[in-house]
Amino acid sequence: MTETLIGPFQLEKDIRKSRFLARALPVHSAEEADAFIAGIERAEPEATHHCWAWQIGPLCRCHDAGEPSGTAGRPILGVITAQKLDFVVVVVSRWFGGVKLGAGGLIRAYAGTAAECLREAPKEPIIERVTLTFHIPFSLLAIIQARLQEWGLDAGTLEYDATGAQFLLTLPADQQQDMTNRLMDLTSGQTSISVVED
């Protein structure tokens, strides 16, 4: 199952006199990831490099930030993928300590720091959700509200009209068919259920 981070997390390592600081954050958009990266670059201009990678659904990006090509950004992205994480950005900042690590050493340092940071960061599973909308006549309103409460679902704010109420119900996508069947049974097929598109 794919996971994401619960909140921001960071981890620091010293590798052959260079300081490496990995910072990870859950994000919902490329703009949010880019803003996090830019914020770190602005706050710590004295760092030698700010290498980064992010994965957001089908989109991913990485950047070596001046390190030799393929030695930083791609290894960080590889760690995100290997740990089955999504909707996450990782920035590994380096303060050069005077000892050159070579290409292999750089890959191990960036990937290792990112991997340890992400391993230790608190995570939660990503549950795909769907929002259903349906109209219930006044005659069935009380029973539907009681059943939803019984099933542990929050119907949120209802929109009333002359004949009943319009529901918006968000639930895990894997429960969509079961919920549709239950609602159709309870209303004897008197309601029409549709998915609200984002």
JSON list of C-alpha atoms in Angstrom, two decimals:
[
{"chain": "A", "resi": 1, "resn": "MET", "atom": "CA", "xyz": [0.00, 0.00, 0.00]},
{"chain": "A", "resi": 2, "resn": "THR", "atom": "CA", "xyz": [1.24, 3.48, -0.87]},
{"chain": "A", "resi": 3, "resn": "GLU", "atom": "CA", "xyz": [1.92, 5.79, 2.06]},
{"chain": "A", "resi": 4, "resn": "THR", "atom": "CA", "xyz": [2.64, 9.45, 2.64]},
{"chain": "A", "resi": 5, "resn": "LEU", "atom": "CA", "xyz": [4.16, 11.36, 5.54]},
{"chain": "A", "resi": 6, "resn": "ILE", "atom": "CA", "xyz": [2.02, 12.56, 8.42]},
{"chain": "A", "resi": 7, "resn": "GLY", "atom": "CA", "xyz": [3.99, 15.80, 8.71]},
{"chain": "A", "resi": 8, "resn": "PRO", "atom": "CA", "xyz": [7.41, 17.39, 8.17]},
{"chain": "A", "resi": 9, "resn": "PHE", "atom": "CA", "xyz": [10.48, 15.40, 9.22]},
{"chain": "A", "resi": 10, "resn": "GLN", "atom": "CA", "xyz": [14.23, 15.93, 9.07]},
{"chain": "A", "resi": 11, "resn": "LEU", "atom": "CA", "xyz": [17.43, 14.01, 9.68]},
{"chain": "A", "resi": 12, "resn": "GLU", "atom": "CA", "xyz": [21.07, 15.10, 9.69]},
{"chain": "A", "resi": 13, "resn": "LYS", "atom": "CA", "xyz": [24.22, 13.08, 8.97]},
{"chain": "A", "resi": 14, "resn": "ASP", "atom": "CA", "xyz": [27.93, 13.89, 8.80]},
{"chain": "A", "resi": 15, "resn": "ILE", "atom": "CA", "xyz": [29.65, 11.99, 6.01]},
{"chain": "A", "resi": 16, "resn": "ARG", "atom": "CA", "xyz": [33.42, 12.47, 5.57]},
{"chain": "A", "resi": 17, "resn": "LYS", "atom": "CA", "xyz": [33.34, 16.01, 6.97]},
{"chain": "A", "resi": 18, "resn": "SER", "atom": "CA", "xyz": [30.34, 17.11, 4.85]},
{"chain": "A", "resi": 19, "resn": "ARG", "atom": "CA", "xyz": [27.07, 17.85, 6.62]},
{"chain": "A", "resi": 20, "resn": "PHE", "atom": "CA", "xyz": [23.94, 16.40, 4.97]},
{"chain": "A", "resi": 21, "resn": "LEU", "atom": "CA", "xyz": [20.48, 17.49, 6.12]},
{"chain": "A", "resi": 22, "resn": "ALA", "atom": "CA", "xyz": [17.41, 15.76, 4.69]},
{"chain": "A", "resi": 23, "resn": "ARG", "atom": "CA", "xyz": [14.03, 17.44, 5.04]},
{"chain": "A", "resi": 24, "resn": "ALA", "atom": "CA", "xyz": [10.81, 15.77, 3.94]},
{"chain": "A", "resi": 25, "resn": "LEU", "atom": "CA", "xyz": [7.27, 17.12, 3.73]},
{"chain": "A", "resi": 26, "resn": "PRO", "atom": "CA", "xyz": [3.88, 15.77, 2.60]},
{"chain": "A", "resi": 27, "resn": "VAL", "atom": "CA", "xyz": [2.55, 17.87, -0.30]},
{"chain": "A", "resi": 28, "resn": "HIS", "atom": "CA", "xyz": [-0.56, 17.93, -2.50]},
{"chain": "A", "resi": 29, "resn": "SER", "atom": "CA", "xyz": [0.74, 19.79, -5.56]},
{"chain": "A", "resi": 30, "resn": "ALA", "atom": "CA", "xyz": [3.87, 20.59, -7.54]},
{"chain": "A", "resi": 31, "resn": "GLU", "atom": "CA", "xyz": [3.45, 24.24, -6.52]},
{"chain": "A", "resi": 32, "resn": "GLU", "atom": "CA", "xyz": [3.52, 23.26, -2.83]},
{"chain": "A", "resi": 33, "resn": "ALA", "atom": "CA", "xyz": [6.66, 21.13, -3.39]},
{"chain": "A", "resi": 34, "resn": "ASP", "atom": "CA", "xyz": [8.40, 23.93, -5.32]},
{"chain": "A", "resi": 35, "resn": "ALA", "atom": "CA", "xyz": [7.53, 26.46, -2.60]},
{"chain": "A", "resi": 36, "resn": "PHE", "atom": "CA", "xyz": [9.07, 24.17, 0.07]},
{"chain": "A", "resi": 37, "resn": "ILE", "atom": "CA", "xyz": [12.27, 23.79, -1.98]},
{"chain": "A", "resi": 38, "resn": "ALA", "atom": "CA", "xyz": [12.49, 27.56, -2.69]},
{"chain": "A", "resi": 39, "resn": "GLY", "atom": "CA", "xyz": [11.94, 28.32, 1.01]},
{"chain": "A", "resi": 40, "resn": "ILE", "atom": "CA", "xyz": [14.91, 26.15, 2.01]},
{"chain": "A", "resi": 41, "resn": "GLU", "atom": "CA", "xyz": [17.12, 27.67, -0.72]},
{"chain": "A", "resi": 42, "resn": "ARG", "atom": "CA", "xyz": [16.24, 31.20, 0.47]},
{"chain": "A", "resi": 43, "resn": "ALA", "atom": "CA", "xyz": [16.71, 30.39, 4.16]},
{"chain": "A", "resi": 44, "resn": "GLU", "atom": "CA", "xyz": [20.10, 28.68, 3.77]},
{"chain": "A", "resi": 45, "resn": "PRO", "atom": "CA", "xyz": [22.05, 30.23, 0.88]},
{"chain": "A", "resi": 46, "resn": "GLU", "atom": "CA", "xyz": [25.32, 29.23, 2.58]},
{"chain": "A", "resi": 47, "resn": "ALA", "atom": "CA", "xyz": [24.71, 25.51, 1.87]},
{"chain": "A", "resi": 48, "resn": "THR", "atom": "CA", "xyz": [26.81, 24.17, -1.00]},
{"chain": "A", "resi": 49, "resn": "HIS", "atom": "CA", "xyz": [23.89, 22.29, -2.60]},
{"chain": "A", "resi": 50, "resn": "HIS", "atom": "CA", "xyz": [20.13, 21.82, -2.09]},
{"chain": "A", "resi": 51, "resn": "CYS", "atom": "CA", "xyz": [19.34, 18.64, -4.05]},
{"chain": "A", "resi": 52, "resn": "TRP", "atom": "CA", "xyz": [15.74, 17.50, -4.20]},
{"chain": "A", "resi": 53, "resn": "ALA", "atom": "CA", "xyz": [13.06, 15.20, -5.56]},
{"chain": "A", "resi": 54, "resn": "TRP", "atom": "CA", "xyz": [9.29, 14.95, -5.33]},
{"chain": "A", "resi": 55, "resn": "GLN", "atom": "CA", "xyz": [6.61, 12.41, -6.23]},
{"chain": "A", "resi": 56, "resn": "ILE", "atom": "CA", "xyz": [2.97, 13.55, -6.56]},
{"chain": "A", "resi": 57, "resn": "GLY", "atom": "CA", "xyz": [0.70, 10.92, -8.09]},
{"chain": "A", "resi": 58, "resn": "PRO", "atom": "CA", "xyz": [1.91, 10.28, -11.66]},
{"chain": "A", "resi": 59, "resn": "LEU", "atom": "CA", "xyz": [4.22, 13.34, -11.60]},
{"chain": "A", "resi": 60, "resn": "CYS", "atom": "CA", "xyz": [7.80, 13.37, -10.35]},
{"chain": "A", "resi": 61, "resn": "ARG", "atom": "CA", "xyz": [10.79, 15.68, -10.61]},
{"chain": "A", "resi": 62, "resn": "CYS", "atom": "CA", "xyz": [14.34, 15.73, -9.29]},
{"chain": "A", "resi": 63, "resn": "HIS", "atom": "CA", "xyz": [17.33, 18.07, -9.44]},
{"chain": "A", "resi": 64, "resn": "ASP", "atom": "CA", "xyz": [21.07, 17.64, -8.76]},
{"chain": "A", "resi": 65, "resn": "ALA", "atom": "CA", "xyz": [21.49, 21.34, -7.89]},
{"chain": "A", "resi": 66, "resn": "GLY", "atom": "CA", "xyz": [25.08, 21.56, -9.11]},
{"chain": "A", "resi": 67, "resn": "GLU", "atom": "CA", "xyz": [26.27, 18.10, -8.04]},
{"chain": "A", "resi": 68, "resn": "PRO", "atom": "CA", "xyz": [27.51, 15.86, -10.90]},
{"chain": "A", "resi": 69, "resn": "SER", "atom": "CA", "xyz": [24.60, 14.67, -13.06]},
{"chain": "A", "resi": 70, "resn": "GLY", "atom": "CA", "xyz": [22.71, 11.71, -11.61]},
{"chain": "A", "resi": 71, "resn": "THR", "atom": "CA", "xyz": [24.46, 11.72, -8.22]},
{"chain": "A", "resi": 72, "resn": "ALA", "atom": "CA", "xyz": [21.81, 13.42, -6.06]},
{"chain": "A", "resi": 73, "resn": "GLY", "atom": "CA", "xyz": [18.30, 14.13, -7.39]},
{"chain": "A", "resi": 74, "resn": "ARG", "atom": "CA", "xyz": [17.70, 10.76, -9.06]},
{"chain": "A", "resi": 75, "resn": "PRO", "atom": "CA", "xyz": [18.99, 8.75, -6.05]},
{"chain": "A", "resi": 76, "resn": "ILE", "atom": "CA", "xyz": [16.65, 10.75, -3.76]},
{"chain": "A", "resi": 77, "resn": "LEU", "atom": "CA", "xyz": [13.72, 10.06, -6.12]},
{"chain": "A", "resi": 78, "resn": "GLY", "atom": "CA", "xyz": [14.72, 6.39, -6.19]},
{"chain": "A", "resi": 79, "resn": "VAL", "atom": "CA", "xyz": [14.45, 6.23, -2.41]},
{"chain": "A", "resi": 80, "resn": "ILE", "atom": "CA", "xyz": [10.95, 7.80, -2.46]},
{"chain": "A", "resi": 81, "resn": "THR", "atom": "CA", "xyz": [9.84, 5.19, -5.03]},
{"chain": "A", "resi": 82, "resn": "ALA", "atom": "CA", "xyz": [11.53, 2.27, -3.26]},
{"chain": "A", "resi": 83, "resn": "GLN", "atom": "CA", "xyz": [9.78, 3.13, 0.02]},
{"chain": "A", "resi": 84, "resn": "LYS", "atom": "CA", "xyz": [6.41, 3.28, -1.83]},
{"chain": "A", "resi": 85, "resn": "LEU", "atom": "CA", "xyz": [5.76, 6.89, -0.84]},
{"chain": "A", "resi": 86, "resn": "ASP", "atom": "CA", "xyz": [3.64, 9.42, -2.70]},
{"chain": "A", "resi": 87, "resn": "PHE", "atom": "CA", "xyz": [2.72, 13.09, -2.29]},
{"chain": "A", "resi": 88, "resn": "VAL", "atom": "CA", "xyz": [6.10, 13.81, -0.74]},
{"chain": "A", "resi": 89, "resn": "VAL", "atom": "CA", "xyz": [9.02, 16.17, -1.36]},
{"chain": "A", "resi": 90, "resn": "VAL", "atom": "CA", "xyz": [12.56, 15.60, -0.05]},
{"chain": "A", "resi": 91, "resn": "VAL", "atom": "CA", "xyz": [15.37, 18.17, -0.01]},
{"chain": "A", "resi": 92, "resn": "VAL", "atom": "CA", "xyz": [18.87, 17.04, 0.98]},
{"chain": "A", "resi": 93, "resn": "SER", "atom": "CA", "xyz": [21.13, 20.01, 1.69]},
{"chain": "A", "resi": 94, "resn": "ARG", "atom": "CA", "xyz": [24.91, 19.61, 1.76]},
{"chain": "A", "resi": 95, "resn": "TRP", "atom": "CA", "xyz": [27.55, 21.75, 3.38]},
{"chain": "A", "resi": 96, "resn": "PHE", "atom": "CA", "xyz": [30.87, 20.72, 1.78]},
{"chain": "A", "resi": 97, "resn": "GLY", "atom": "CA", "xyz": [33.51, 19.74, 4.32]},
{"chain": "A", "resi": 98, "resn": "GLY", "atom": "CA", "xyz": [36.57, 19.68, 2.09]},
{"chain": "A", "resi": 99, "resn": "VAL", "atom": "CA", "xyz": [36.68, 15.96, 1.23]},
{"chain": "A", "resi": 100, "resn": "LYS", "atom": "CA", "xyz": [35.50, 14.95, -2.26]},
{"chain": "A", "resi": 101, "resn": "LEU", "atom": "CA", "xyz": [33.25, 11.89, -2.19]},
{"chain": "A", "resi": 102, "resn": "GLY", "atom": "CA", "xyz": [33.34, 10.90, -5.87]},
{"chain": "A", "resi": 103, "resn": "ALA", "atom": "CA", "xyz": [30.22, 9.94, -7.85]},
{"chain": "A", "resi": 104, "resn": "GLY", "atom": "CA", "xyz": [29.59, 6.68, -5.97]},
{"chain": "A", "resi": 105, "resn": "GLY", "atom": "CA", "xyz": [30.13, 8.37, -2.61]},
{"chain": "A", "resi": 106, "resn": "LEU", "atom": "CA", "xyz": [27.72, 11.18, -3.51]},
{"chain": "A", "resi": 107, "resn": "ILE", "atom": "CA", "xyz": [25.01, 8.73, -4.60]},
{"chain": "A", "resi": 108, "resn": "ARG", "atom": "CA", "xyz": [25.41, 6.76, -1.34]},
{"chain": "A", "resi": 109, "resn": "ALA", "atom": "CA", "xyz": [25.41, 9.95, 0.76]},
{"chain": "A", "resi": 110, "resn": "TYR", "atom": "CA", "xyz": [22.32, 11.55, -0.81]},
{"chain": "A", "resi": 111, "resn": "ALA", "atom": "CA", "xyz": [20.32, 8.32, -1.13]},
{"chain": "A", "resi": 112, "resn": "GLY", "atom": "CA", "xyz": [21.38, 7.11, 2.33]},
{"chain": "A", "resi": 113, "resn": "THR", "atom": "CA", "xyz": [20.46, 10.37, 4.09]},
{"chain": "A", "resi": 114, "resn": "ALA", "atom": "CA", "xyz": [17.09, 10.56, 2.28]},
{"chain": "A", "resi": 115, "resn": "ALA", "atom": "CA", "xyz": [16.36, 6.86, 2.95]},
{"chain": "A", "resi": 116, "resn": "GLU", "atom": "CA", "xyz": [17.08, 7.11, 6.67]},
{"chain": "A", "resi": 117, "resn": "CYS", "atom": "CA", "xyz": [14.99, 10.29, 6.96]},
{"chain": "A", "resi": 118, "resn": "LEU", "atom": "CA", "xyz": [12.00, 8.70, 5.19]},
{"chain": "A", "resi": 119, "resn": "ARG", "atom": "CA", "xyz": [12.33, 5.41, 7.10]},
{"chain": "A", "resi": 120, "resn": "GLU", "atom": "CA", "xyz": [12.13, 7.22, 10.43]},
{"chain": "A", "resi": 121, "resn": "ALA", "atom": "CA", "xyz": [9.40, 9.71, 9.43]},
{"chain": "A", "resi": 122, "resn": "PRO", "atom": "CA", "xyz": [5.87, 8.91, 10.70]},
{"chain": "A", "resi": 123, "resn": "LYS", "atom": "CA", "xyz": [3.70, 7.72, 7.80]},
{"chain": "A", "resi": 124, "resn": "GLU", "atom": "CA", "xyz": [0.06, 6.91, 7.02]},
{"chain": "A", "resi": 125, "resn": "PRO", "atom": "CA", "xyz": [-1.58, 4.95, 4.20]},
{"chain": "A", "resi": 126, "resn": "ILE", "atom": "CA", "xyz": [-3.04, 6.90, 1.29]},
{"chain": "A", "resi": 127, "resn": "ILE", "atom": "CA", "xyz": [-6.71, 6.01, 0.98]},
{"chain": "A", "resi": 128, "resn": "GLU", "atom": "CA", "xyz": [-8.39, 6.95, -2.27]},
{"chain": "A", "resi": 129, "resn": "ARG", "atom": "CA", "xyz": [-11.68, 8.68, -1.56]},
{"chain": "A", "resi": 130, "resn": "VAL", "atom": "CA", "xyz": [-14.78, 9.34, -3.62]},
{"chain": "A", "resi": 131, "resn": "THR", "atom": "CA", "xyz": [-17.65, 11.80, -3.04]},
{"chain": "A", "resi": 132, "resn": "LEU", "atom": "CA", "xyz": [-21.18, 10.65, -3.80]},
{"chain": "A", "resi": 133, "resn": "THR", "atom": "CA", "xyz": [-24.20, 12.89, -4.15]},
{"chain": "A", "resi": 134, "resn": "PHE", "atom": "CA", "xyz": [-27.82, 11.79, -3.92]},
{"chain": "A", "resi": 135, "resn": "HIS", "atom": "CA", "xyz": [-31.27, 13.21, -3.13]},
{"chain": "A", "resi": 136, "resn": "ILE", "atom": "CA", "xyz": [-33.48, 11.77, -0.39]},
{"chain": "A", "resi": 137, "resn": "PRO", "atom": "CA", "xyz": [-37.20, 12.63, -0.01]},
{"chain": "A", "resi": 138, "resn": "PHE", "atom": "CA", "xyz": [-38.35, 13.93, 3.39]},
{"chain": "A", "resi": 139, "resn": "SER", "atom": "CA", "xyz": [-40.18, 10.63, 4.08]},
{"chain": "A", "resi": 140, "resn": "LEU", "atom": "CA", "xyz": [-36.84, 8.74, 4.14]},
{"chain": "A", "resi": 141, "resn": "LEU", "atom": "CA", "xyz": [-34.60, 11.45, 5.59]},
{"chain": "A", "resi": 142, "resn": "ALA", "atom": "CA", "xyz": [-34.60, 10.27, 9.23]},
{"chain": "A", "resi": 143, "resn": "ILE", "atom": "CA", "xyz": [-33.83, 6.65, 8.39]},
{"chain": "A", "resi": 144, "resn": "ILE", "atom": "CA", "xyz": [-30.99, 7.56, 5.99]},
{"chain": "A", "resi": 145, "resn": "GLN", "atom": "CA", "xyz": [-29.41, 9.92, 8.55]},
{"chain": "A", "resi": 146, "resn": "ALA", "atom": "CA", "xyz": [-29.70, 7.24, 11.27]},
{"chain": "A", "resi": 147, "resn": "ARG", "atom": "CA", "xyz": [-28.13, 4.56, 9.03]},
{"chain": "A", "resi": 148, "resn": "LEU", "atom": "CA", "xyz": [-25.24, 6.80, 7.96]},
{"chain": "A", "resi": 149, "resn": "GLN", "atom": "CA", "xyz": [-24.50, 7.55, 11.60]},
{"chain": "A", "resi": 150, "resn": "GLU", "atom": "CA", "xyz": [-24.72, 3.83, 12.41]},
{"chain": "A", "resi": 151, "resn": "TRP", "atom": "CA", "xyz": [-22.20, 3.10, 9.61]},
{"chain": "A", "resi": 152, "resn": "GLY", "atom": "CA", "xyz": [-19.84, 5.77, 10.98]},
{"chain": "A", "resi": 153, "resn": "LEU", "atom": "CA", "xyz": [-20.24, 8.13, 8.03]},
{"chain": "A", "resi": 154, "resn": "ASP", "atom": "CA", "xyz": [-20.66, 11.89, 8.26]},
{"chain": "A", "resi": 155, "resn": "ALA", "atom": "CA", "xyz": [-23.14, 13.30, 5.74]},
{"chain": "A", "resi": 156, "resn": "GLY", "atom": "CA", "xyz": [-21.89, 16.84, 6.34]},
{"chain": "A", "resi": 157, "resn": "THR", "atom": "CA", "xyz": [-24.20, 19.77, 5.56]},
{"chain": "A", "resi": 158, "resn": "LEU", "atom": "CA", "xyz": [-27.40, 18.89, 3.73]},
{"chain": "A", "resi": 159, "resn": "GLU", "atom": "CA", "xyz": [-28.98, 21.10, 1.08]},
{"chain": "A", "resi": 160, "resn": "TYR", "atom": "CA", "xyz": [-32.75, 21.15, 1.51]},
{"chain": "A", "resi": 161, "resn": "ASP", "atom": "CA", "xyz": [-35.28, 21.80, -1.23]},
{"chain": "A", "resi": 162, "resn": "ALA", "atom": "CA", "xyz": [-39.07, 21.50, -1.51]},
{"chain": "A", "resi": 163, "resn": "THR", "atom": "CA", "xyz": [-39.05, 17.67, -1.70]},
{"chain": "A", "resi": 164, "resn": "GLY", "atom": "CA", "xyz": [-36.16, 16.57, 0.53]},
{"chain": "A", "resi": 165, "resn": "ALA", "atom": "CA", "xyz": [-32.41, 16.93, 0.96]},
{"chain": "A", "resi": 166, "resn": "GLN", "atom": "CA", "xyz": [-29.31, 16.60, -1.21]},
{"chain": "A", "resi": 167, "resn": "PHE", "atom": "CA", "xyz": [-26.46, 14.65, 0.42]},
{"chain": "A", "resi": 168, "resn": "LEU", "atom": "CA", "xyz": [-22.72, 14.86, -0.23]},
{"chain": "A", "resi": 169, "resn": "LEU", "atom": "CA", "xyz": [-20.98, 11.83, 1.21]},
{"chain": "A", "resi": 170, "resn": "THR", "atom": "CA", "xyz": [-17.20, 11.26, 1.08]},
{"chain": "A", "resi": 171, "resn": "LEU", "atom": "CA", "xyz": [-15.96, 7.73, 1.71]},
{"chain": "A", "resi": 172, "resn": "PRO", "atom": "CA", "xyz": [-13.11, 5.36, 0.78]},
{"chain": "A", "resi": 173, "resn": "ALA", "atom": "CA", "xyz": [-13.38, 4.46, -2.93]},
{"chain": "A", "resi": 174, "resn": "ASP", "atom": "CA", "xyz": [-13.44, 0.74, -2.16]},
{"chain": "A", "resi": 175, "resn": "GLN", "atom": "CA", "xyz": [-16.74, 1.24, -0.26]},
{"chain": "A", "resi": 176, "resn": "GLN", "atom": "CA", "xyz": [-18.51, 3.02, -3.14]},
{"chain": "A", "resi": 177, "resn": "GLN", "atom": "CA", "xyz": [-20.33, 0.00, -4.59]},
{"chain": "A", "resi": 178, "resn": "ASP", "atom": "CA", "xyz": [-21.40, -1.33, -1.18]},
{"chain": "A", "resi": 179, "resn": "MET", "atom": "CA", "xyz": [-22.73, 2.10, -0.14]},
{"chain": "A", "resi": 180, "resn": "THR", "atom": "CA", "xyz": [-24.57, 2.54, -3.45]},
{"chain": "A", "resi": 181, "resn": "ASN", "atom": "CA", "xyz": [-26.24, -0.86, -2.97]},
{"chain": "A", "resi": 182, "resn": "ARG", "atom": "CA", "xyz": [-27.21, -0.06, 0.65]},
{"chain": "A", "resi": 183, "resn": "LEU", "atom": "CA", "xyz": [-28.73, 3.32, -0.28]},
{"chain": "A", "resi": 184, "resn": "MET", "atom": "CA", "xyz": [-30.64, 1.84, -3.22]},
{"chain": "A", "resi": 185, "resn": "ASP", "atom": "CA", "xyz": [-32.04, -0.89, -0.91]},
{"chain": "A", "resi": 186, "resn": "LEU", "atom": "CA", "xyz": [-33.02, 1.61, 1.81]},
{"chain": "A", "resi": 187, "resn": "THR", "atom": "CA", "xyz": [-34.78, 3.90, -0.66]},
{"chain": "A", "resi": 188, "resn": "SER", "atom": "CA", "xyz": [-36.29, 1.05, -2.73]},
{"chain": "A", "resi": 189, "resn": "GLY", "atom": "CA", "xyz": [-34.51, 2.52, -5.75]},
{"chain": "A", "resi": 190, "resn": "GLN", "atom": "CA", "xyz": [-36.04, 6.00, -5.22]},
{"chain": "A", "resi": 191, "resn": "THR", "atom": "CA", "xyz": [-32.71, 7.81, -5.35]},
{"chain": "A", "resi": 192, "resn": "SER", "atom": "CA", "xyz": [-30.15, 8.44, -8.04]},
{"chain": "A", "resi": 193, "resn": "ILE", "atom": "CA", "xyz": [-26.52, 8.30, -6.85]},
{"chain": "A", "resi": 194, "resn": "SER", "atom": "CA", "xyz": [-23.69, 9.94, -8.77]},
{"chain": "A", "resi": 195, "resn": "VAL", "atom": "CA", "xyz": [-19.99, 10.57, -8.21]},
{"chain": "A", "resi": 196, "resn": "VAL", "atom": "CA", "xyz": [-18.91, 14.18, -7.75]},
{"chain": "A", "resi": 197, "resn": "GLU", "atom": "CA", "xyz": [-15.97, 14.84, -10.09]},
{"chain": "A", "resi": 198, "resn": "ASP", "atom": "CA", "xyz": [-13.11, 16.97, -8.75]}
]
